[in-house]
Amino acid sequence: MYPRFSETFIVTEILAREALGADLEIFSLRAPVDPRFHDSLARVQAPVRYVPRVRRAEDLWTALATAREVLGPLPDRLLAELLAADAEDAAQALAVAVAARRSGLTHLHAHFASLATTVARLAALAAGITYSFTAHARDLFHEQVDDADVLRKAADAHHVVTISRFNVAHLRAIGVAPERVRLVYNGLDLEAFPARTGTDDDVEATPTTGLHVVGVGRLVEKKGFDDLLHAVAILRGRGHRVRATLVGGGELEERLRATSSALGLDDVVTFTGPLPQPQVRDVVGTADVLAAPCVVGSDGNADGLPTVVLEAMALGTPCVTTGVTGLGEAVVHESTGLVVDQHDPTGLAEAVARLDADPALARSLATAARALVQDRFDSRRQAAQLQAALAPEAAA
């Protein structure tokens, strides 16, 4: 689905690749359902094609006939795979293949190793071009993920991109050939996330509002926001002046609101709902602490490396996180932030209190975090690495 309100990292990648001169087209398999859009979308030059979804059996036969006319006879192996695939996926793959051939595209790249790569793989095989994909988190770690399916997709791919060393190790563990995997961290447009300037006093709680802790993300289990609410309650019980803002929406919103009320936090916890990126940047950039207490969900789902953590690091907001999946590759304990165990609200509360009590530590961590983001998570570096992965067949 493009655009998706929560996937700002994809738009950032597209913009960075276009800045390097890549000639891109975007295929969206699903129409967007959220009426809100981030302002950065206006800068994307690539045209977007919304791939039709088949609704009737005859639509699939029409797609096959069109594909044969444009692409020529399809190999028997591919026909067998198309017939074995979900009919809608097969029809969309053929539509993408036809569009790619007509546009002269020479490479397809999909985000997420699930549906998008299913379609991209079949489309590339039909069009006789190469493909690659980026593996993130839910597409690797959810209980419904079929490792054999990921392995099959990787085996036919020109290369596989993934966003953390943790993911690289996982892909190798399930059998993906090491030479196929490229570690490319998600990047930020650092000009859009300037580090705040000031003294150590910037991170001290103000006497009127107390320490401001912010959590940003979808209100789902893997974000660990239930632990954050309990950490705020612990801090309040210990006499700390603290308030919290949760930015985002999701399936657990009602439950989290009920937890906040049960803990007596209604006067200090604010639920904003989802916000456009400039407003998220303002909230995070003026916070005293960004808390990302991510957990591995009961269904195996886990975050990869949340973009908002990188944004906070770039802005100079001290971060407290857990060591889940790739988070430790950005937030290094007592170097670029503080890391606590997952499902440990007491440890989370103590880490926040430590930053409150030691502004010099908070500033030191924030300064080192900004330097790490500049070195490792710049979108210009990301775009160059993605282009290099295509060489010598570099194309869009």
mmCIF file of C-alpha atoms in Angstrom:
data_model
loop_
_atom_site.group_PDB
_atom_site.id
_atom_site.type_symbol
_atom_site.label_atom_id
_atom_site.label_comp_id
_atom_site.label_asym_id
_atom_site.label_seq_id
_atom_site.Cartn_x
_atom_site.Cartn_y
_atom_site.Cartn_z
ATOM 1 C CA MET A 1 0.000 0.000 0.000
ATOM 2 C CA TYR A 2 1.328 3.407 -0.965
ATOM 3 C CA PRO A 3 1.280 5.789 0.677
ATOM 4 C CA ARG A 4 0.840 4.359 4.162
ATOM 5 C CA PHE A 5 0.746 6.928 6.944
ATOM 6 C CA SER A 6 3.015 4.933 9.255
ATOM 7 C CA GLU A 7 5.686 4.163 6.639
ATOM 8 C CA THR A 8 7.552 7.447 6.356
ATOM 9 C CA PHE A 9 10.807 5.529 5.881
ATOM 10 C CA ILE A 10 9.692 4.384 2.428
ATOM 11 C CA VAL A 11 8.988 7.929 1.260
ATOM 12 C CA THR A 12 12.365 9.040 2.626
ATOM 13 C CA GLU A 13 14.062 6.266 0.670
ATOM 14 C CA ILE A 14 12.249 7.176 -2.552
ATOM 15 C CA LEU A 15 13.192 10.832 -2.218
ATOM 16 C CA ALA A 16 16.834 10.005 -1.537
ATOM 17 C CA ARG A 17 17.027 7.691 -4.536
ATOM 18 C CA GLU A 18 15.416 10.271 -6.788
ATOM 19 C CA ALA A 19 17.957 12.818 -5.554
ATOM 20 C CA LEU A 20 20.668 10.473 -6.880
ATOM 21 C CA GLY A 21 18.981 10.437 -10.276
ATOM 22 C CA ALA A 22 17.045 7.164 -10.083
ATOM 23 C CA ASP A 23 14.088 7.007 -12.480
ATOM 24 C CA LEU A 24 11.358 5.337 -10.443
ATOM 25 C CA GLU A 25 7.789 4.172 -10.826
ATOM 26 C CA ILE A 26 5.695 3.090 -7.851
ATOM 27 C CA PHE A 27 3.276 0.156 -7.918
ATOM 28 C CA SER A 28 0.690 0.023 -5.133
ATOM 29 C CA LEU A 29 -1.152 -3.262 -4.727
ATOM 30 C CA ARG A 30 -3.721 -1.761 -2.385
ATOM 31 C CA ALA A 31 -5.376 1.649 -2.424
ATOM 32 C CA PRO A 32 -4.609 3.808 0.615
ATOM 33 C CA VAL A 33 -7.388 3.908 3.190
ATOM 34 C CA ASP A 34 -6.077 6.704 5.417
ATOM 35 C CA PRO A 35 -7.007 10.212 4.228
ATOM 36 C CA ARG A 36 -4.026 11.759 6.028
ATOM 37 C CA PHE A 37 -0.742 12.249 4.182
ATOM 38 C CA HIS A 38 2.662 13.551 5.202
ATOM 39 C CA ASP A 39 3.846 16.707 3.459
ATOM 40 C CA SER A 40 6.981 14.963 2.139
ATOM 41 C CA LEU A 41 4.797 13.062 -0.356
ATOM 42 C CA ALA A 42 4.469 16.233 -2.401
ATOM 43 C CA ARG A 43 8.166 16.032 -3.284
ATOM 44 C CA VAL A 44 8.008 12.521 -4.756
ATOM 45 C CA GLN A 45 8.314 12.691 -8.542
ATOM 46 C CA ALA A 46 7.648 9.041 -9.346
ATOM 47 C CA PRO A 47 4.245 8.226 -10.839
ATOM 48 C CA VAL A 48 2.083 5.835 -8.864
ATOM 49 C CA ARG A 49 0.177 2.969 -10.482
ATOM 50 C CA TYR A 50 -2.615 1.393 -8.464
ATOM 51 C CA VAL A 51 -2.643 -2.189 -9.667
ATOM 52 C CA PRO A 52 -6.185 -3.501 -10.334
ATOM 53 C CA ARG A 53 -7.452 -6.341 -8.164
ATOM 54 C CA VAL A 54 -9.335 -9.156 -9.886
ATOM 55 C CA ARG A 55 -12.880 -9.746 -8.722
ATOM 56 C CA ARG A 56 -14.021 -12.436 -11.157
ATOM 57 C CA ALA A 57 -12.456 -15.590 -12.586
ATOM 58 C CA GLU A 58 -12.619 -14.211 -16.127
ATOM 59 C CA ASP A 59 -10.449 -11.277 -15.030
ATOM 60 C CA LEU A 60 -7.583 -13.690 -14.404
ATOM 61 C CA TRP A 61 -7.941 -15.179 -17.895
ATOM 62 C CA THR A 62 -7.955 -11.678 -19.344
ATOM 63 C CA ALA A 63 -4.767 -10.908 -17.433
ATOM 64 C CA LEU A 64 -3.140 -14.072 -18.798
ATOM 65 C CA ALA A 65 -4.159 -13.209 -22.350
ATOM 66 C CA THR A 66 -2.787 -9.660 -22.046
ATOM 67 C CA ALA A 67 0.427 -10.956 -20.545
ATOM 68 C CA ARG A 68 0.932 -13.428 -23.366
ATOM 69 C CA GLU A 69 0.334 -10.684 -25.936
ATOM 70 C CA VAL A 70 2.856 -8.301 -24.350
ATOM 71 C CA LEU A 71 5.377 -10.693 -22.799
ATOM 72 C CA GLY A 72 5.207 -13.655 -25.141
ATOM 73 C CA PRO A 73 4.807 -17.287 -24.053
ATOM 74 C CA LEU A 74 5.335 -17.756 -20.317
ATOM 75 C CA PRO A 75 7.684 -20.516 -19.125
ATOM 76 C CA ASP A 76 6.001 -23.687 -17.868
ATOM 77 C CA ARG A 77 7.575 -23.235 -14.411
ATOM 78 C CA LEU A 78 6.092 -19.768 -14.131
ATOM 79 C CA LEU A 79 2.674 -20.889 -15.335
ATOM 80 C CA ALA A 80 2.680 -23.585 -12.686
ATOM 81 C CA GLU A 81 3.549 -21.033 -10.007
ATOM 82 C CA LEU A 82 0.873 -18.616 -11.191
ATOM 83 C CA LEU A 83 -1.735 -21.355 -11.077
ATOM 84 C CA ALA A 84 -0.611 -22.352 -7.574
ATOM 85 C CA ALA A 85 -0.645 -18.779 -6.306
ATOM 86 C CA ASP A 86 -3.611 -16.848 -4.974
ATOM 87 C CA ALA A 87 -5.586 -15.729 -8.024
ATOM 88 C CA GLU A 88 -5.497 -12.069 -7.016
ATOM 89 C CA ASP A 89 -1.735 -12.154 -6.462
ATOM 90 C CA ALA A 90 -1.194 -13.869 -9.805
ATOM 91 C CA ALA A 91 -3.307 -11.344 -11.693
ATOM 92 C CA GLN A 92 -1.566 -8.406 -10.037
ATOM 93 C CA ALA A 93 1.839 -9.916 -10.804
ATOM 94 C CA LEU A 94 0.921 -10.188 -14.474
ATOM 95 C CA ALA A 95 -0.366 -6.609 -14.490
ATOM 96 C CA VAL A 96 2.905 -5.355 -12.964
ATOM 97 C CA ALA A 97 4.923 -7.403 -15.464
ATOM 98 C CA VAL A 98 3.013 -5.950 -18.407
ATOM 99 C CA ALA A 99 3.371 -2.397 -17.080
ATOM 100 C CA ALA A 100 7.075 -2.915 -16.432
ATOM 101 C CA ARG A 101 7.673 -4.226 -19.945
ATOM 102 C CA ARG A 102 5.732 -1.374 -21.522
ATOM 103 C CA SER A 103 7.577 1.229 -19.422
ATOM 104 C CA GLY A 104 10.991 -0.271 -20.032
ATOM 105 C CA LEU A 105 11.647 -0.950 -16.363
ATOM 106 C CA THR A 106 14.554 -3.300 -15.773
ATOM 107 C CA HIS A 107 14.333 -3.986 -12.034
ATOM 108 C CA LEU A 108 11.606 -4.302 -9.397
ATOM 109 C CA HIS A 109 12.126 -3.672 -5.697
ATOM 110 C CA ALA A 110 9.566 -4.560 -3.026
ATOM 111 C CA HIS A 111 9.308 -3.527 0.599
ATOM 112 C CA PHE A 112 8.506 -6.390 2.990
ATOM 113 C CA ALA A 113 9.125 -10.062 2.238
ATOM 114 C CA SER A 114 5.406 -10.859 2.293
ATOM 115 C CA LEU A 115 2.718 -9.941 -0.260
ATOM 116 C CA ALA A 116 4.692 -7.229 -2.070
ATOM 117 C CA THR A 117 7.580 -9.599 -2.733
ATOM 118 C CA THR A 118 5.246 -12.422 -3.736
ATOM 119 C CA VAL A 119 3.918 -10.187 -6.502
ATOM 120 C CA ALA A 120 7.272 -8.627 -7.401
ATOM 121 C CA ARG A 121 8.927 -12.029 -7.767
ATOM 122 C CA LEU A 122 6.239 -13.406 -10.088
ATOM 123 C CA ALA A 123 6.140 -10.148 -12.040
ATOM 124 C CA ALA A 124 9.911 -10.086 -12.512
ATOM 125 C CA LEU A 125 9.981 -13.718 -13.646
ATOM 126 C CA ALA A 126 7.180 -12.988 -16.127
ATOM 127 C CA ALA A 127 8.813 -9.825 -17.474
ATOM 128 C CA GLY A 128 12.280 -11.335 -17.624
ATOM 129 C CA ILE A 129 13.833 -8.728 -15.314
ATOM 130 C CA THR A 130 15.494 -8.795 -11.918
ATOM 131 C CA TYR A 131 13.983 -8.065 -8.542
ATOM 132 C CA SER A 132 15.034 -7.456 -4.959
ATOM 133 C CA PHE A 133 13.271 -6.822 -1.681
ATOM 134 C CA THR A 134 13.785 -5.246 1.709
ATOM 135 C CA ALA A 135 12.981 -7.423 4.721
ATOM 136 C CA HIS A 136 11.917 -5.457 7.780
ATOM 137 C CA ALA A 137 10.377 -7.075 10.875
ATOM 138 C CA ARG A 138 6.797 -8.362 10.775
ATOM 139 C CA ASP A 139 7.636 -10.048 7.474
ATOM 140 C CA LEU A 140 10.374 -12.038 9.241
ATOM 141 C CA PHE A 141 9.354 -12.537 12.856
ATOM 142 C CA HIS A 142 5.595 -13.012 12.948
ATOM 143 C CA GLU A 143 4.304 -16.492 13.781
ATOM 144 C CA GLN A 144 2.573 -16.638 10.392
ATOM 145 C CA VAL A 145 5.817 -16.126 8.449
ATOM 146 C CA ASP A 146 6.824 -19.174 6.397
ATOM 147 C CA ASP A 147 10.635 -19.281 6.395
ATOM 148 C CA ALA A 148 10.613 -21.554 3.359
ATOM 149 C CA ASP A 149 8.670 -18.917 1.430
ATOM 150 C CA VAL A 150 11.171 -16.199 2.410
ATOM 151 C CA LEU A 151 14.025 -18.507 1.397
ATOM 152 C CA ARG A 152 12.450 -19.194 -2.003
ATOM 153 C CA LYS A 153 12.019 -15.484 -2.643
ATOM 154 C CA ALA A 154 15.608 -14.778 -1.631
ATOM 155 C CA ALA A 155 16.944 -17.568 -3.858
ATOM 156 C CA ASP A 156 15.464 -15.967 -7.002
ATOM 157 C CA ALA A 157 16.247 -12.368 -6.020
ATOM 158 C CA HIS A 158 19.092 -10.326 -7.446
ATOM 159 C CA HIS A 159 19.806 -9.341 -3.827
ATOM 160 C CA VAL A 160 18.048 -9.024 -0.488
ATOM 161 C CA VAL A 161 18.195 -5.852 1.600
ATOM 162 C CA THR A 162 17.555 -5.853 5.318
ATOM 163 C CA ILE A 163 17.701 -3.138 7.934
ATOM 164 C CA SER A 164 19.793 -4.499 10.801
ATOM 165 C CA ARG A 165 22.615 -6.902 11.628
ATOM 166 C CA PHE A 166 20.065 -8.797 13.709
ATOM 167 C CA ASN A 167 17.998 -9.381 10.558
ATOM 168 C CA VAL A 168 21.080 -10.365 8.571
ATOM 169 C CA ALA A 169 21.831 -13.083 11.123
ATOM 170 C CA HIS A 170 18.216 -14.272 11.009
ATOM 171 C CA LEU A 171 18.183 -14.517 7.209
ATOM 172 C CA ARG A 172 21.409 -16.464 7.226
ATOM 173 C CA ALA A 173 20.059 -18.750 9.941
ATOM 174 C CA ILE A 174 17.063 -19.741 7.812
ATOM 175 C CA GLY A 175 19.350 -20.534 4.895
ATOM 176 C CA VAL A 176 19.641 -17.381 2.769
ATOM 177 C CA ALA A 177 23.035 -17.324 1.068
ATOM 178 C CA PRO A 178 25.232 -14.700 2.791
ATOM 179 C CA GLU A 179 26.361 -13.189 -0.514
ATOM 180 C CA ARG A 180 22.762 -12.302 -1.392
ATOM 181 C CA VAL A 181 22.100 -10.216 1.721
ATOM 182 C CA ARG A 182 22.884 -6.499 1.955
ATOM 183 C CA LEU A 183 22.718 -4.618 5.248
ATOM 184 C CA VAL A 184 21.271 -1.176 4.495
ATOM 185 C CA TYR A 185 19.965 0.784 7.448
ATOM 186 C CA ASN A 186 16.854 2.911 6.952
ATOM 187 C CA GLY A 187 17.878 6.522 6.562
ATOM 188 C CA LEU A 188 16.718 9.958 7.607
ATOM 189 C CA ASP A 189 16.733 13.235 5.752
ATOM 190 C CA LEU A 190 18.951 14.856 8.372
ATOM 191 C CA GLU A 191 18.201 18.356 7.133
ATOM 192 C CA ALA A 192 14.606 17.795 8.253
ATOM 193 C CA PHE A 193 15.764 16.712 11.721
ATOM 194 C CA PRO A 194 18.222 19.308 12.995
ATOM 195 C CA ALA A 195 19.708 18.718 16.432
ATOM 196 C CA ARG A 196 18.420 21.111 19.068
ATOM 197 C CA THR A 197 20.995 23.375 20.568
ATOM 198 C CA GLY A 198 21.395 24.538 24.125
ATOM 199 C CA THR A 199 22.900 23.571 27.428
ATOM 200 C CA ASP A 200 22.433 20.749 29.880
ATOM 201 C CA ASP A 201 19.538 22.698 31.353
ATOM 202 C CA ASP A 202 17.497 21.798 28.254
ATOM 203 C CA VAL A 203 16.895 18.302 29.569
ATOM 204 C CA GLU A 204 15.838 19.267 33.078
ATOM 205 C CA ALA A 205 12.180 19.034 33.979
ATOM 206 C CA THR A 206 10.389 22.335 34.052
ATOM 207 C CA PRO A 207 8.871 23.234 37.432
ATOM 208 C CA THR A 208 5.370 23.613 36.022
ATOM 209 C CA THR A 209 4.998 20.498 33.892
ATOM 210 C CA GLY A 210 7.645 18.036 35.060
ATOM 211 C CA LEU A 211 9.686 15.665 32.967
ATOM 212 C CA HIS A 212 8.065 15.046 29.583
ATOM 213 C CA VAL A 213 8.325 11.468 28.272
ATOM 214 C CA VAL A 214 7.076 10.713 24.755
ATOM 215 C CA GLY A 215 6.212 7.422 23.053
ATOM 216 C CA VAL A 216 5.437 7.335 19.334
ATOM 217 C CA GLY A 217 4.085 4.462 17.283
ATOM 218 C CA ARG A 218 1.067 2.370 16.529
ATOM 219 C CA LEU A 219 -0.777 1.352 19.658
ATOM 220 C CA VAL A 220 -0.055 -2.347 19.289
ATOM 221 C CA GLU A 221 1.532 -4.943 21.550
ATOM 222 C CA LYS A 222 5.063 -4.845 20.141
ATOM 223 C CA LYS A 223 5.494 -1.148 21.020
ATOM 224 C CA GLY A 224 5.403 -1.920 24.757
ATOM 225 C CA PHE A 225 3.352 1.130 25.691
ATOM 226 C CA ASP A 226 1.613 -0.767 28.482
ATOM 227 C CA ASP A 227 5.037 -0.952 30.165
ATOM 228 C CA LEU A 228 5.516 2.768 29.605
ATOM 229 C CA LEU A 229 2.263 3.586 31.406
ATOM 230 C CA HIS A 230 3.286 1.420 34.344
ATOM 231 C CA ALA A 231 6.708 3.105 34.377
ATOM 232 C CA VAL A 232 5.034 6.519 34.590
ATOM 233 C CA ALA A 233 2.930 5.267 37.502
ATOM 234 C CA ILE A 234 6.084 4.043 39.253
ATOM 235 C CA LEU A 235 7.771 7.398 38.753
ATOM 236 C CA ARG A 236 4.743 9.226 40.113
ATOM 237 C CA GLY A 237 4.654 6.891 43.109
ATOM 238 C CA ARG A 238 8.257 7.779 43.837
ATOM 239 C CA GLY A 239 7.537 11.485 43.821
ATOM 240 C CA HIS A 240 8.727 12.423 40.322
ATOM 241 C CA ARG A 241 6.950 15.162 38.435
ATOM 242 C CA VAL A 242 6.390 13.452 35.096
ATOM 243 C CA ARG A 243 3.951 13.570 32.220
ATOM 244 C CA ALA A 244 3.707 11.401 29.140
ATOM 245 C CA THR A 245 2.429 11.784 25.600
ATOM 246 C CA LEU A 246 1.534 8.798 23.426
ATOM 247 C CA VAL A 247 1.409 9.628 19.712
ATOM 248 C CA GLY A 248 -0.323 7.118 17.471
ATOM 249 C CA GLY A 249 -3.445 5.054 17.025
ATOM 250 C CA GLY A 250 -4.146 1.363 16.879
ATOM 251 C CA GLU A 251 -6.039 -1.649 18.095
ATOM 252 C CA LEU A 252 -4.939 -1.295 21.736
ATOM 253 C CA GLU A 253 -5.931 2.350 22.189
ATOM 254 C CA GLU A 254 -9.036 1.620 24.252
ATOM 255 C CA ARG A 255 -7.151 -0.818 26.474
ATOM 256 C CA LEU A 256 -4.243 1.568 26.993
ATOM 257 C CA ARG A 257 -6.606 4.391 27.885
ATOM 258 C CA ALA A 258 -8.279 2.093 30.411
ATOM 259 C CA THR A 259 -4.887 1.187 31.873
ATOM 260 C CA SER A 260 -3.977 4.850 32.161
ATOM 261 C CA SER A 261 -7.185 5.542 34.040
ATOM 262 C CA ALA A 262 -6.772 2.529 36.312
ATOM 263 C CA LEU A 263 -3.278 3.718 37.223
ATOM 264 C CA GLY A 264 -4.581 7.200 38.031
ATOM 265 C CA LEU A 265 -2.694 8.837 35.185
ATOM 266 C CA ASP A 266 -5.461 10.662 33.347
ATOM 267 C CA ASP A 267 -4.095 14.024 34.469
ATOM 268 C CA VAL A 268 -0.550 13.359 33.182
ATOM 269 C CA VAL A 269 -0.940 11.087 30.126
ATOM 270 C CA THR A 270 -2.098 12.474 26.788
ATOM 271 C CA PHE A 271 -3.172 10.352 23.817
ATOM 272 C CA THR A 272 -2.859 12.463 20.661
ATOM 273 C CA GLY A 273 -3.787 9.916 18.012
ATOM 274 C CA PRO A 274 -1.694 9.757 14.815
ATOM 275 C CA LEU A 275 0.000 13.036 13.849
ATOM 276 C CA PRO A 276 1.628 14.301 10.624
ATOM 277 C CA GLN A 277 5.401 14.065 10.586
ATOM 278 C CA PRO A 278 6.076 17.779 11.272
ATOM 279 C CA GLN A 279 3.959 17.581 14.437
ATOM 280 C CA VAL A 280 5.640 14.348 15.521
ATOM 281 C CA ARG A 281 8.980 16.062 15.005
ATOM 282 C CA ASP A 282 7.891 18.951 17.212
ATOM 283 C CA VAL A 283 6.628 16.671 19.983
ATOM 284 C CA VAL A 284 9.743 14.484 19.954
ATOM 285 C CA GLY A 285 12.131 17.390 19.546
ATOM 286 C CA THR A 286 10.813 19.193 22.612
ATOM 287 C CA ALA A 287 10.482 16.108 24.811
ATOM 288 C CA ASP A 288 12.887 15.311 27.622
ATOM 289 C CA VAL A 289 12.947 11.579 26.853
ATOM 290 C CA LEU A 290 11.821 9.370 23.963
ATOM 291 C CA ALA A 291 10.718 6.005 25.344
ATOM 292 C CA ALA A 292 10.583 3.026 22.982
ATOM 293 C CA PRO A 293 10.012 0.030 25.284
ATOM 294 C CA CYS A 294 9.547 -2.414 22.407
ATOM 295 C CA VAL A 295 8.751 -6.064 23.115
ATOM 296 C CA VAL A 296 8.442 -9.293 21.168
ATOM 297 C CA GLY A 297 4.686 -9.784 20.850
ATOM 298 C CA SER A 298 2.823 -12.929 21.829
ATOM 299 C CA ASP A 299 2.520 -13.685 18.078
ATOM 300 C CA GLY A 300 6.261 -13.272 17.523
ATOM 301 C CA ASN A 301 5.840 -9.838 15.975
ATOM 302 C CA ALA A 302 8.604 -7.375 16.822
ATOM 303 C CA ASP A 303 9.863 -4.015 15.664
ATOM 304 C CA GLY A 304 12.919 -3.876 13.444
ATOM 305 C CA LEU A 305 14.444 -0.508 14.194
ATOM 306 C CA PRO A 306 11.704 2.101 14.694
ATOM 307 C CA THR A 307 12.178 5.224 12.613
ATOM 308 C CA VAL A 308 11.050 7.455 15.476
ATOM 309 C CA VAL A 309 14.039 6.313 17.545
ATOM 310 C CA LEU A 310 16.387 7.465 14.791
ATOM 311 C CA GLU A 311 14.452 10.727 14.543
ATOM 312 C CA ALA A 312 14.774 11.342 18.285
ATOM 313 C CA MET A 313 18.480 10.592 18.133
ATOM 314 C CA ALA A 314 18.889 13.044 15.269
ATOM 315 C CA LEU A 315 16.924 15.732 17.101
ATOM 316 C CA GLY A 316 18.955 15.372 20.293
ATOM 317 C CA THR A 317 16.244 13.842 22.463
ATOM 318 C CA PRO A 318 17.663 11.209 24.850
ATOM 319 C CA CYS A 319 16.288 7.728 24.238
ATOM 320 C CA VAL A 320 15.403 4.831 26.511
ATOM 321 C CA THR A 321 14.698 1.600 24.677
ATOM 322 C CA THR A 322 14.830 -2.166 24.993
ATOM 323 C CA GLY A 323 17.361 -4.351 23.196
ATOM 324 C CA VAL A 324 14.763 -6.010 20.954
ATOM 325 C CA THR A 325 15.927 -7.026 17.451
ATOM 326 C CA GLY A 326 17.981 -4.229 15.833
ATOM 327 C CA LEU A 327 17.394 -1.486 18.392
ATOM 328 C CA GLY A 328 20.757 -2.074 20.047
ATOM 329 C CA GLU A 329 22.513 -1.197 16.784
ATOM 330 C CA ALA A 330 21.360 2.403 17.215
ATOM 331 C CA VAL A 331 20.762 2.822 20.946
ATOM 332 C CA VAL A 332 23.947 1.553 22.566
ATOM 333 C CA HIS A 333 23.618 1.396 26.342
ATOM 334 C CA GLU A 334 25.309 4.316 28.106
ATOM 335 C CA SER A 335 26.772 5.480 24.805
ATOM 336 C CA THR A 336 23.901 6.712 22.604
ATOM 337 C CA GLY A 337 21.033 6.053 25.026
ATOM 338 C CA LEU A 338 19.884 3.762 27.801
ATOM 339 C CA VAL A 339 18.724 0.177 27.213
ATOM 340 C CA VAL A 340 16.505 -1.799 29.584
ATOM 341 C CA ASP A 341 14.992 -5.264 29.473
ATOM 342 C CA GLN A 342 11.694 -5.721 27.690
ATOM 343 C CA HIS A 343 8.611 -6.108 29.912
ATOM 344 C CA ASP A 344 10.426 -4.252 32.729
ATOM 345 C CA PRO A 345 8.512 -1.094 33.688
ATOM 346 C CA THR A 346 10.589 -0.707 36.856
ATOM 347 C CA GLY A 347 13.816 -0.707 34.859
ATOM 348 C CA LEU A 348 12.249 1.714 32.389
ATOM 349 C CA ALA A 349 11.207 4.049 35.210
ATOM 350 C CA GLU A 350 14.685 3.938 36.725
ATOM 351 C CA ALA A 351 16.325 4.751 33.389
ATOM 352 C CA VAL A 352 14.038 7.751 32.882
ATOM 353 C CA ALA A 353 14.708 8.887 36.447
ATOM 354 C CA ARG A 354 18.429 8.581 35.830
ATOM 355 C CA LEU A 355 18.231 10.944 32.864
ATOM 356 C CA ASP A 356 16.139 13.326 34.943
ATOM 357 C CA ALA A 357 18.705 13.339 37.746
ATOM 358 C CA ASP A 358 21.755 13.656 35.474
ATOM 359 C CA PRO A 359 21.277 16.271 32.732
ATOM 360 C CA ALA A 360 24.955 16.030 31.775
ATOM 361 C CA LEU A 361 24.532 12.320 31.037
ATOM 362 C CA ALA A 362 21.394 12.994 29.020
ATOM 363 C CA ARG A 363 23.176 15.607 26.924
ATOM 364 C CA SER A 364 26.217 13.376 26.422
ATOM 365 C CA LEU A 365 24.038 10.516 25.215
ATOM 366 C CA ALA A 366 22.095 12.815 22.891
ATOM 367 C CA THR A 367 25.275 14.256 21.376
ATOM 368 C CA ALA A 368 26.712 10.808 20.711
ATOM 369 C CA ALA A 369 23.373 9.649 19.298
ATOM 370 C CA ARG A 370 23.291 12.496 16.788
ATOM 371 C CA ALA A 371 26.818 11.649 15.674
ATOM 372 C CA LEU A 372 25.890 7.981 15.174
ATOM 373 C CA VAL A 373 22.814 8.871 13.116
ATOM 374 C CA GLN A 374 24.888 11.173 10.916
ATOM 375 C CA ASP A 375 27.427 8.413 10.353
ATOM 376 C CA ARG A 376 25.141 5.417 9.885
ATOM 377 C CA PHE A 377 21.558 6.487 9.162
ATOM 378 C CA ASP A 378 21.778 9.297 6.604
ATOM 379 C CA SER A 379 19.294 8.696 3.755
ATOM 380 C CA ARG A 380 21.916 9.790 1.217
ATOM 381 C CA ARG A 381 24.140 6.942 2.371
ATOM 382 C CA GLN A 382 21.184 4.568 2.237
ATOM 383 C CA ALA A 383 20.325 5.562 -1.339
ATOM 384 C CA ALA A 384 23.922 5.142 -2.494
ATOM 385 C CA GLN A 385 24.085 1.665 -0.959
ATOM 386 C CA LEU A 386 20.830 0.637 -2.616
ATOM 387 C CA GLN A 387 22.052 1.851 -5.997
ATOM 388 C CA ALA A 388 25.371 0.074 -5.520
ATOM 389 C CA ALA A 389 23.550 -3.191 -4.803
ATOM 390 C CA LEU A 390 22.199 -3.091 -8.367
ATOM 391 C CA ALA A 391 25.617 -2.656 -10.005
ATOM 392 C CA PRO A 392 26.636 -3.449 -12.639
ATOM 393 C CA GLU A 393 23.015 -3.717 -13.756
ATOM 394 C CA ALA A 394 22.132 -0.401 -12.064
ATOM 395 C CA ALA A 395 18.662 0.609 -13.147
ATOM 396 C CA ALA A 396 15.326 1.739 -11.786
#
